[in-house]
Short mmCIF file of C-alpha atoms and ligand atoms in Angstrom, two decimals:
data_model
loop_
_atom_site.label_atom_id
_atom_site.label_comp_id
_atom_site.label_asym_id
_atom_site.label_seq_id
_atom_site.Cartn_x
_atom_site.Cartn_y
_atom_site.Cartn_z
CA MET A 61 25.20 88.62 -0.81
CA HIS A 62 25.76 87.05 2.61
CA THR A 63 29.15 85.33 2.65
CA ASP A 64 28.06 82.38 4.86
CA MET A 65 25.29 81.67 2.39
CA SER A 66 27.76 81.72 -0.50
CA ALA A 67 30.24 79.49 1.33
CA ASP A 68 27.50 76.96 2.21
CA LEU A 69 26.22 76.87 -1.34
CA TRP A 70 29.69 76.52 -2.82
CA LYS A 71 30.41 73.57 -0.54
CA SER A 72 27.15 71.77 -1.21
CA ALA A 73 27.45 72.35 -4.98
CA ALA A 74 30.98 70.93 -5.08
CA SER A 75 29.86 67.89 -3.09
CA VAL A 76 26.92 67.22 -5.48
CA LEU A 77 29.40 67.16 -8.36
CA ASP A 78 31.72 64.83 -6.45
CA GLY A 79 28.85 62.48 -5.74
CA ASN A 80 27.62 62.38 -9.35
CA TRP A 81 30.97 61.57 -10.98
CA ALA A 82 30.94 58.11 -12.59
CA HIS A 83 34.51 57.00 -13.53
CA ASP A 84 34.81 59.07 -16.76
CA HIS A 85 31.67 61.19 -16.93
CA MET A 86 29.09 63.00 -14.82
CA VAL A 87 25.51 61.78 -14.49
CA PRO A 88 22.76 64.45 -14.22
CA SER A 89 21.40 62.60 -11.16
CA ARG A 90 22.05 59.12 -9.80
CA ARG A 91 18.56 57.65 -9.85
CA LEU A 92 16.61 59.33 -12.62
CA TYR A 93 19.37 59.88 -15.21
CA PRO A 94 22.13 57.27 -14.74
CA HIS A 95 23.99 57.94 -18.04
CA GLN A 96 25.67 60.94 -19.68
CA TRP A 97 23.50 63.66 -21.26
CA SER A 98 24.81 66.01 -23.91
CA TRP A 99 23.82 69.54 -22.89
CA ASP A 100 24.06 68.60 -19.21
CA ALA A 101 27.76 67.83 -19.79
CA ALA A 102 28.26 71.37 -21.11
CA PHE A 103 26.55 73.09 -18.16
CA ILE A 104 28.41 70.76 -15.81
CA ALA A 105 31.79 71.61 -17.38
CA ILE A 106 31.10 75.31 -16.77
CA GLY A 107 30.90 74.57 -13.02
CA LEU A 108 33.69 72.00 -12.94
CA ALA A 109 35.95 74.69 -14.41
CA TYR A 110 36.17 76.13 -10.88
CA VAL A 111 36.64 72.98 -8.83
CA ASN A 112 38.02 70.28 -11.11
CA PRO A 113 38.93 71.37 -14.67
CA THR A 114 40.47 67.97 -15.47
CA ARG A 115 37.05 66.40 -14.95
CA ALA A 116 35.42 69.11 -17.06
CA TRP A 117 37.64 68.14 -20.00
CA ARG A 118 37.24 64.41 -19.30
CA ASP A 119 33.44 64.74 -19.34
CA LEU A 120 33.39 66.69 -22.61
CA ARG A 121 35.86 64.23 -24.11
CA SER A 122 33.77 61.19 -23.10
CA LEU A 123 30.81 62.79 -24.85
CA PHE A 124 32.69 63.65 -28.04
CA GLU A 125 34.28 60.19 -28.20
CA ALA A 126 30.74 59.03 -28.95
CA GLN A 127 30.26 61.56 -31.79
CA TRP A 128 28.90 60.01 -34.96
CA PRO A 129 30.83 60.14 -38.26
CA ASP A 130 28.23 62.60 -39.62
CA GLY A 131 29.12 65.02 -36.78
CA ARG A 132 26.07 64.53 -34.57
CA VAL A 133 26.78 64.43 -30.86
CA PRO A 134 24.30 62.04 -29.26
CA HIS A 135 21.91 63.33 -26.65
CA ILE A 136 22.66 60.40 -24.33
CA VAL A 137 25.85 58.36 -24.16
CA PHE A 138 25.03 55.16 -22.32
CA ASP A 139 27.22 53.87 -19.51
CA PRO A 140 27.89 50.15 -20.19
CA LEU A 141 28.19 49.60 -16.43
CA THR A 142 24.55 50.66 -15.92
CA ALA A 143 21.86 48.01 -16.39
CA GLU A 144 19.53 48.31 -19.44
CA GLY A 145 16.54 48.54 -17.09
CA ASP A 146 17.86 51.57 -15.19
CA TYR A 147 16.73 54.07 -17.83
CA PHE A 148 14.08 53.89 -20.50
CA PRO A 149 14.47 54.06 -23.46
CA GLY A 150 17.88 52.39 -23.10
CA PRO A 151 20.48 51.32 -25.70
CA ALA A 152 18.51 48.29 -26.96
CA PHE A 153 15.54 50.48 -27.89
CA TRP A 154 17.66 53.02 -29.75
CA ASP A 155 19.56 50.32 -31.66
CA VAL A 156 21.89 52.82 -33.35
CA PRO A 157 23.80 51.69 -36.46
CA ALA A 158 27.37 50.48 -36.02
CA TYR A 159 30.08 52.66 -37.46
CA GLY A 160 33.83 52.25 -37.98
CA ASN A 161 35.40 53.75 -34.91
CA ARG A 162 32.30 53.23 -32.80
CA PRO A 163 33.15 53.41 -29.11
CA ALA A 164 32.26 50.65 -26.70
CA ARG A 165 29.38 52.70 -25.39
CA GLY A 166 26.01 52.94 -27.05
CA SER A 167 24.19 56.19 -27.63
CA THR A 168 20.95 57.62 -28.87
CA GLY A 169 20.60 59.03 -32.39
CA LEU A 170 19.14 62.37 -31.31
CA VAL A 171 21.03 65.55 -30.41
CA GLN A 172 20.62 68.31 -27.84
CA PRO A 173 21.35 72.07 -27.93
CA PRO A 174 25.06 72.53 -28.85
CA MET A 175 26.20 74.23 -25.64
CA HIS A 176 29.63 72.60 -25.82
CA ALA A 177 31.72 75.23 -27.61
CA ILE A 178 30.44 77.78 -25.08
CA ALA A 179 31.41 75.43 -22.23
CA ALA A 180 34.82 74.56 -23.71
CA TRP A 181 35.64 78.24 -24.05
CA GLU A 182 34.56 78.94 -20.44
CA VAL A 183 36.70 76.08 -19.09
CA TYR A 184 39.67 77.18 -21.21
CA ARG A 185 39.59 80.80 -20.15
CA ARG A 186 39.51 79.89 -16.45
CA ALA A 187 42.34 77.34 -16.71
CA ALA A 188 45.25 79.75 -16.20
CA SER A 189 43.96 80.66 -12.73
CA HIS A 190 44.64 77.02 -11.69
CA GLY A 191 48.33 77.20 -12.71
CA ALA A 192 50.57 76.35 -15.66
CA ARG A 193 49.80 72.63 -15.77
CA CYS A 194 46.06 73.33 -16.10
CA ALA A 195 46.66 75.98 -18.72
CA HIS A 196 48.70 73.49 -20.77
CA GLU A 197 46.03 70.80 -20.39
CA ALA A 198 43.37 73.30 -21.51
CA GLY A 199 45.32 74.17 -24.66
CA GLU A 200 45.70 70.49 -25.57
CA GLN A 201 42.05 69.67 -24.89
CA LEU A 202 40.82 72.66 -26.85
CA LYS A 203 42.88 71.56 -29.86
CA TRP A 204 41.36 68.07 -29.66
CA LEU A 205 37.84 69.42 -29.35
CA TYR A 206 37.91 72.15 -32.01
CA PRO A 207 37.45 69.99 -35.17
CA ARG A 208 34.80 67.96 -33.36
CA LEU A 209 32.89 71.07 -32.32
CA VAL A 210 33.05 72.28 -35.93
CA ALA A 211 31.71 68.94 -37.18
CA GLN A 212 28.85 69.16 -34.68
CA GLN A 213 27.93 72.66 -35.92
CA GLU A 214 28.18 71.58 -39.56
CA TYR A 215 25.85 68.65 -38.96
CA LEU A 216 23.27 70.94 -37.37
CA THR A 217 23.54 73.81 -39.88
CA GLY A 218 23.72 71.41 -42.85
CA ARG A 219 21.76 68.18 -42.60
CA ARG A 220 19.37 69.58 -40.02
CA ASP A 221 18.30 72.61 -42.03
CA THR A 222 15.16 70.77 -43.10
CA GLY A 223 13.21 74.00 -43.66
CA GLY A 224 15.89 75.58 -45.86
CA ARG A 225 15.76 78.82 -43.87
CA GLY A 226 19.26 78.65 -42.36
CA LEU A 227 17.97 77.24 -39.06
CA ALA A 228 18.48 73.81 -37.48
CA SER A 229 15.33 71.75 -36.98
CA ILE A 230 14.76 69.45 -34.05
CA VAL A 231 13.18 66.12 -34.95
CA HIS A 232 12.05 65.26 -31.41
CA PRO A 233 11.06 67.34 -28.34
CA TRP A 234 13.92 65.64 -26.43
CA GLU A 235 16.34 67.43 -28.75
CA SER A 236 15.29 70.82 -27.39
CA GLY A 237 16.13 69.78 -23.82
CA LEU A 238 12.77 71.37 -22.92
CA ASP A 239 10.96 68.07 -23.32
CA ASN A 240 7.25 68.71 -22.68
CA SER A 241 7.31 72.47 -23.26
CA PRO A 242 3.97 73.86 -24.52
CA SER A 243 6.05 75.17 -27.42
CA TRP A 244 5.59 71.75 -29.08
CA ASP A 245 1.89 71.23 -28.32
CA ALA A 246 0.64 72.38 -31.72
CA ALA A 247 3.24 70.40 -33.68
CA MET A 248 2.84 67.34 -31.42
CA SER A 249 -0.93 67.28 -31.83
CA GLY A 250 -0.33 65.86 -35.32
CA VAL A 251 1.96 63.07 -34.07
CA PRO A 252 0.16 59.74 -33.58
CA ALA A 253 0.04 58.56 -29.93
CA ASP A 254 0.11 54.76 -29.82
CA LEU A 255 -0.60 54.10 -26.14
CA GLY A 256 -0.09 50.38 -26.83
CA LEU A 257 3.65 51.12 -26.88
CA LEU A 258 3.47 51.82 -23.16
CA ASP A 259 2.04 48.34 -22.52
CA ARG A 260 5.06 46.87 -24.24
CA TYR A 261 7.67 49.08 -22.55
CA ARG A 262 7.72 50.25 -18.96
CA ARG A 263 8.38 53.90 -18.13
CA ARG A 264 11.30 53.73 -15.74
CA ASP A 265 10.96 57.46 -14.85
CA LEU A 266 7.62 56.77 -13.12
CA GLN A 267 9.29 54.28 -10.78
CA VAL A 268 11.69 56.92 -9.49
CA ALA A 269 9.74 60.20 -9.88
CA ASP A 270 6.23 61.52 -9.20
CA ALA A 271 3.96 61.10 -12.27
CA ALA A 272 2.50 64.61 -11.75
CA HIS A 273 5.99 66.07 -12.22
CA ARG A 274 6.76 64.25 -15.48
CA PRO A 275 5.44 64.22 -19.07
CA THR A 276 2.15 62.32 -19.52
CA ASP A 277 1.68 58.86 -21.06
CA VAL A 278 0.30 60.47 -24.21
CA ASP A 279 3.50 62.54 -24.43
CA TYR A 280 5.61 59.41 -23.97
CA ALA A 281 3.66 57.44 -26.57
CA ARG A 282 4.39 60.24 -29.05
CA TYR A 283 8.05 60.44 -27.98
CA LEU A 284 8.50 56.72 -28.58
CA GLY A 285 6.67 56.82 -31.92
CA LEU A 286 8.99 59.60 -33.14
CA VAL A 287 12.09 57.67 -32.07
CA ILE A 288 10.83 54.52 -33.82
CA ASN A 289 10.20 56.43 -37.05
CA TYR A 290 13.63 58.10 -37.01
CA ARG A 291 15.34 54.86 -36.00
CA ASP A 292 13.62 52.82 -38.69
CA GLY A 293 14.85 55.30 -41.27
CA GLY A 294 18.41 54.62 -40.05
CA TYR A 295 18.57 58.03 -38.32
CA GLU A 296 18.99 59.54 -41.79
CA ASP A 297 18.04 63.19 -42.16
CA ALA A 298 17.61 63.44 -45.94
CA GLY A 299 13.96 63.74 -46.91
CA LEU A 300 12.72 64.02 -43.32
CA ALA A 301 10.25 66.72 -44.33
CA HIS A 302 8.28 64.04 -46.22
CA ARG A 303 8.44 61.22 -43.69
CA HIS A 304 8.69 62.59 -40.16
CA ALA A 305 5.76 63.96 -38.14
CA PHE A 306 7.72 66.45 -36.01
CA LEU A 307 10.14 69.05 -37.39
CA VAL A 308 10.44 72.31 -35.49
CA GLU A 309 12.76 75.32 -35.50
CA CYS A 310 13.22 76.30 -31.84
CA PRO A 311 14.44 79.81 -30.91
CA SER A 312 16.39 78.48 -27.92
CA PHE A 313 18.15 75.67 -29.84
CA ASN A 314 19.07 78.05 -32.66
CA ALA A 315 20.18 80.85 -30.33
CA ILE A 316 22.55 78.37 -28.67
CA LEU A 317 23.70 77.23 -32.14
CA ALA A 318 24.63 80.83 -33.05
CA ALA A 319 26.19 81.50 -29.62
CA ALA A 320 28.31 78.37 -30.14
CA GLU A 321 29.66 79.88 -33.37
CA LEU A 322 30.63 82.99 -31.40
CA ALA A 323 32.48 80.81 -28.87
CA LEU A 324 34.21 79.11 -31.83
CA VAL A 325 35.45 82.53 -32.97
CA HIS A 326 37.53 82.66 -29.77
CA ILE A 327 38.50 78.99 -29.87
CA ALA A 328 39.60 79.19 -33.53
CA ALA A 329 41.88 82.13 -32.69
CA VAL A 330 43.58 80.05 -29.96
CA VAL A 331 44.04 76.88 -32.04
CA GLY A 332 45.22 78.74 -35.15
CA ALA A 333 42.10 78.28 -37.30
CA ASP A 334 40.09 80.93 -39.19
CA PRO A 335 37.69 82.72 -36.79
CA MET A 336 35.88 84.58 -39.61
CA ILE A 337 33.98 81.48 -40.77
CA HIS A 338 32.38 81.28 -37.35
CA ARG A 339 31.64 84.98 -37.14
CA ARG A 340 29.83 84.82 -40.49
CA ARG A 341 27.85 81.74 -39.50
CA ALA A 342 26.81 83.34 -36.21
CA ARG A 343 25.57 86.37 -38.08
CA ARG A 344 23.62 84.26 -40.59
CA ILE A 345 21.90 82.19 -37.91
CA THR A 346 21.10 85.32 -35.89
CA GLU A 347 19.51 86.89 -38.96
CA ALA A 348 17.47 83.76 -39.64
CA ILE A 349 16.20 83.66 -36.03
CA SER A 350 15.37 87.33 -36.15
CA THR A 351 13.54 87.03 -39.49
CA HIS A 352 11.76 83.68 -39.20
CA LEU A 353 11.10 83.08 -35.51
CA TYR A 354 9.93 86.53 -34.45
CA ASP A 355 6.23 87.28 -34.26
CA GLU A 356 5.85 91.02 -34.99
CA ARG A 357 2.28 91.09 -33.72
CA THR A 358 3.11 89.98 -30.18
CA ALA A 359 6.79 91.04 -30.23
CA THR A 360 7.89 87.57 -29.09
CA PHE A 361 10.06 84.74 -30.41
CA ARG A 362 8.21 81.47 -31.06
CA SER A 363 9.08 78.04 -32.42
CA ARG A 364 8.13 77.36 -36.05
CA ASP A 365 6.56 74.12 -37.25
CA VAL A 366 8.50 73.32 -40.43
CA ARG A 367 5.71 71.11 -41.78
CA THR A 368 2.94 73.73 -41.58
CA GLY A 369 5.10 76.88 -41.56
CA THR A 370 3.19 78.25 -38.56
CA LEU A 371 4.56 79.79 -35.37
CA SER A 372 3.54 78.18 -32.08
CA PRO A 373 0.94 80.15 -30.10
CA ALA A 374 2.72 79.35 -26.79
CA ARG A 375 4.91 81.93 -25.07
CA CYS A 376 7.71 79.91 -23.47
CA VAL A 377 11.06 80.59 -21.85
CA SER A 378 12.69 79.39 -25.11
CA GLY A 379 11.49 82.67 -26.68
CA LEU A 380 13.75 84.64 -24.32
CA MET A 381 16.94 82.83 -25.35
CA PRO A 382 17.79 84.86 -28.52
CA LEU A 383 18.95 87.55 -26.04
CA LEU A 384 22.21 85.56 -26.03
CA LEU A 385 23.01 87.01 -29.46
CA PRO A 386 24.88 90.33 -29.60
CA ASP A 387 23.77 91.03 -33.20
CA LEU A 388 20.08 90.79 -32.39
CA PRO A 389 18.35 94.03 -33.48
CA ARG A 390 17.96 96.39 -30.54
CA GLU A 391 14.15 96.46 -30.68
CA GLN A 392 14.02 92.65 -30.48
CA ALA A 393 16.35 92.60 -27.45
CA GLU A 394 14.10 95.22 -25.83
CA ALA A 395 11.04 93.12 -26.66
CA ILE A 396 12.59 90.10 -24.92
CA MET A 397 13.31 92.18 -21.82
CA ALA A 398 9.74 93.49 -21.84
CA GLU A 399 8.38 89.93 -22.12
CA ALA A 400 10.67 88.73 -19.29
CA ALA A 401 9.55 91.59 -17.04
CA SER A 402 5.83 91.17 -17.85
CA PRO A 403 3.48 89.21 -15.52
CA ARG A 404 3.92 86.27 -17.93
CA PHE A 405 7.47 85.64 -16.71
CA GLY A 406 7.95 88.20 -13.92
CA LEU A 407 11.62 89.00 -13.40
CA PRO A 408 12.81 88.73 -9.74
CA GLY A 409 11.94 92.41 -9.22
CA THR A 410 8.27 91.41 -9.05
CA THR A 411 8.34 87.75 -7.92
CA GLY A 412 11.62 87.36 -6.05
CA LEU A 413 12.14 84.23 -8.16
CA PRO A 414 13.91 83.38 -11.43
CA VAL A 415 11.65 83.11 -14.50
CA PRO A 416 9.41 80.05 -15.02
CA SER A 417 9.56 77.79 -18.08
CA TYR A 418 6.11 78.89 -19.33
CA ASP A 419 3.81 81.91 -19.29
CA ARG A 420 2.42 82.21 -15.73
CA THR A 421 -0.83 83.68 -17.04
CA ALA A 422 -1.58 80.91 -19.59
CA PRO A 423 -4.46 78.55 -18.74
CA GLY A 424 -2.17 75.52 -19.15
CA PHE A 425 0.52 76.86 -16.76
CA ASP A 426 1.36 73.88 -14.53
CA THR A 427 3.40 74.53 -11.40
CA LEU A 428 4.68 70.96 -11.21
CA ARG A 429 4.90 69.40 -14.64
CA TYR A 430 8.48 69.65 -15.77
CA TRP A 431 8.94 72.19 -18.60
CA ARG A 432 5.33 73.48 -18.44
CA GLY A 433 5.80 75.94 -15.57
CA PRO A 434 8.56 75.09 -13.07
CA ILE A 435 11.73 77.17 -12.78
CA TRP A 436 14.92 75.70 -14.28
CA ILE A 437 18.37 77.05 -13.45
CA ASN A 438 20.02 76.38 -16.83
CA VAL A 439 17.64 78.55 -18.88
CA ASN A 440 17.80 81.30 -16.24
CA TRP A 441 21.58 81.12 -16.40
CA LEU A 442 21.35 81.59 -20.19
CA LEU A 443 18.90 84.47 -19.79
CA ARG A 444 21.27 86.20 -17.38
CA ARG A 445 24.12 85.72 -19.84
CA GLY A 446 21.96 87.34 -22.54
CA MET A 447 21.22 90.28 -20.21
CA LEU A 448 24.94 90.82 -19.76
CA VAL A 449 25.51 90.61 -23.54
CA HIS A 450 23.01 93.45 -24.04
CA GLY A 451 24.14 95.56 -21.07
CA TYR A 452 21.19 94.95 -18.72
CA ARG A 453 23.53 94.75 -15.73
CA GLY A 454 21.05 95.53 -12.95
CA GLU A 455 18.52 92.96 -14.17
CA ALA A 456 21.32 90.38 -14.60
CA GLU A 457 22.47 90.91 -11.02
CA ASP A 458 18.92 90.62 -9.64
CA LEU A 459 18.48 87.38 -11.56
CA ARG A 460 21.81 86.03 -10.32
CA GLU A 461 20.86 86.78 -6.72
CA ALA A 462 17.43 85.19 -7.14
CA MET A 463 18.98 81.98 -8.51
CA VAL A 464 21.58 81.78 -5.74
CA ARG A 465 18.93 82.39 -3.05
CA LEU A 466 16.60 79.81 -4.53
CA VAL A 467 19.18 77.03 -4.72
CA HIS A 468 20.59 77.89 -1.31
CA ASP A 469 17.14 77.78 0.33
CA SER A 470 15.68 74.81 -1.56
CA GLY A 471 18.67 72.65 -2.51
CA HIS A 472 20.27 71.52 -5.78
CA TYR A 473 17.02 70.30 -7.32
CA GLU A 474 16.35 69.58 -10.95
CA TYR A 475 13.57 72.23 -11.06
CA PHE A 476 11.57 74.42 -8.69
CA HIS A 477 7.94 75.29 -7.96
CA PRO A 478 7.34 78.69 -9.63
CA GLU A 479 5.18 80.00 -6.77
CA THR A 480 6.75 78.59 -3.61
CA GLY A 481 10.29 77.92 -4.84
CA ALA A 482 10.16 74.36 -3.43
CA GLY A 483 12.53 71.87 -5.08
CA ILE A 484 10.94 69.36 -7.51
CA GLY A 485 12.26 66.44 -9.57
CA ALA A 486 15.65 64.89 -8.89
CA PRO A 487 17.58 66.13 -5.83
CA MET A 488 21.35 66.63 -6.11
CA PHE A 489 21.03 67.53 -9.76
CA SER A 490 24.36 68.20 -11.46
CA TRP A 491 23.67 71.24 -13.66
CA THR A 492 21.95 73.11 -10.82
CA ALA A 493 25.06 72.55 -8.68
CA ALA A 494 27.51 73.34 -11.49
CA LEU A 495 25.84 76.58 -12.55
CA SER A 496 25.55 77.66 -8.89
CA LEU A 497 29.34 77.56 -8.72
CA ASP A 498 29.54 79.84 -11.75
CA LEU A 499 26.95 82.22 -10.27
CA LEU A 500 28.96 82.46 -7.05
CA ALA A 501 32.38 82.91 -8.65
C1 2M8 B 55 15.34 65.61 -19.40
O1 2M8 B 55 15.21 64.80 -20.55
C2 2M8 B 55 15.32 63.35 -20.52
C3 2M8 B 55 15.27 62.87 -21.97
O2 2M8 B 55 16.38 63.34 -22.66
C4 2M8 B 55 14.23 62.65 -19.74
O3 2M8 B 55 13.21 63.25 -19.41
O4 2M8 B 55 14.41 61.45 -19.46
C5 2M8 B 55 15.40 67.09 -19.86
O5 2M8 B 55 15.21 67.97 -18.77
C6 2M8 B 55 16.73 67.38 -20.57
O6 2M8 B 55 16.88 68.75 -20.83
C7 2M8 B 55 17.92 66.89 -19.74
O7 2M8 B 55 19.09 67.01 -20.53
C8 2M8 B 55 17.76 65.45 -19.26
C9 2M8 B 55 18.84 65.02 -18.28
O8 2M8 B 55 18.99 65.99 -17.26
O9 2M8 B 55 16.49 65.27 -18.63
#
């Protein structure tokens, strides 16, 4: 790849991360997302590992300081220096219960995909290249994080196994990180949409972003209704199957959950804990994904609605994520590669672009609306990682080059138009910048 292009991109990525640092954490973007988000912090740490490892650890630590006693790591940790009105729904709406060592900062009661063990391991293994002081810091930080990462996994594999199949359920589309993905359409159609809620609360996102690029009002009414139901039950998970309208097993969330156990195998070995526990858990989750989320008929991974037991009809980028798992049966890894190369996703060989978030050939494919079509760098980064796990080196390199070219030409946007490559959503978006650094390194 052209070295000037790489140098330019490296510089601009590092400056986005400098600009988005907020005293002890990184914001995804200044205007649209002025707090700390959980899986963003993990992707961000992976990039900070190259330019500022101390900040990578600080960001992860700020997030885990807000971990709940039951092990859940909140999907947003609110910055007390940011006004309530700067993001909706803010801390007052979430109204999370107080607990003993509760930090000064509020949080939500939802989670996001547990990318953090993967990130912590990536930051740790790069630390030595920054010198002895960084290597020492990394060892100390890893020791602090390990029990917290284990508690996070145990919360998700224990209390969140609402279907009893050895998979974690998400209780809200926001937990997937793929908010308005068509993967949830079938399950969400049964969730009441009280549009009156939107008269009472104002959608802050529509004041700072284009409505055509965001989830709809009906989506938001459902999102709020689900939060209210979970909140009013004290964010308790017991018995959710009987009192919550949305419970879904997502192949992407669960693939990340299993990949996190594999990262914990390495971390446990460094901190003097037993790696075998994590290896066994990774294998169990992989088997559950492979058995329960794979649709033999279409040879694709789908999300499963826990309440009805049915697989979603939508073919989404989340179905490509189990490629992250080395123990996935060979024919399923091959099926993912075939799906990624098909006209539905079109690997860069055919389109010159990274894969979109949704099937290009589906009638509901929307080039602008968030997770219903646009290209996102984080899921493409995960797909490339999966390609490397399974030895698809040529495809992984093509995908890497397509991502680098796209971000270089269009900027560090939140997401990208899947036909023109134009940047959409928030500019100067942290995880796009952070993962660009990793792709260039
Ligand atoms: C988006 O989600 C938030 C809600 O959590 C929102 O729309 O306000 C998603 O893209 C999610 O994956 C991401 O973590 C978050 C912050 O970048 O924004």
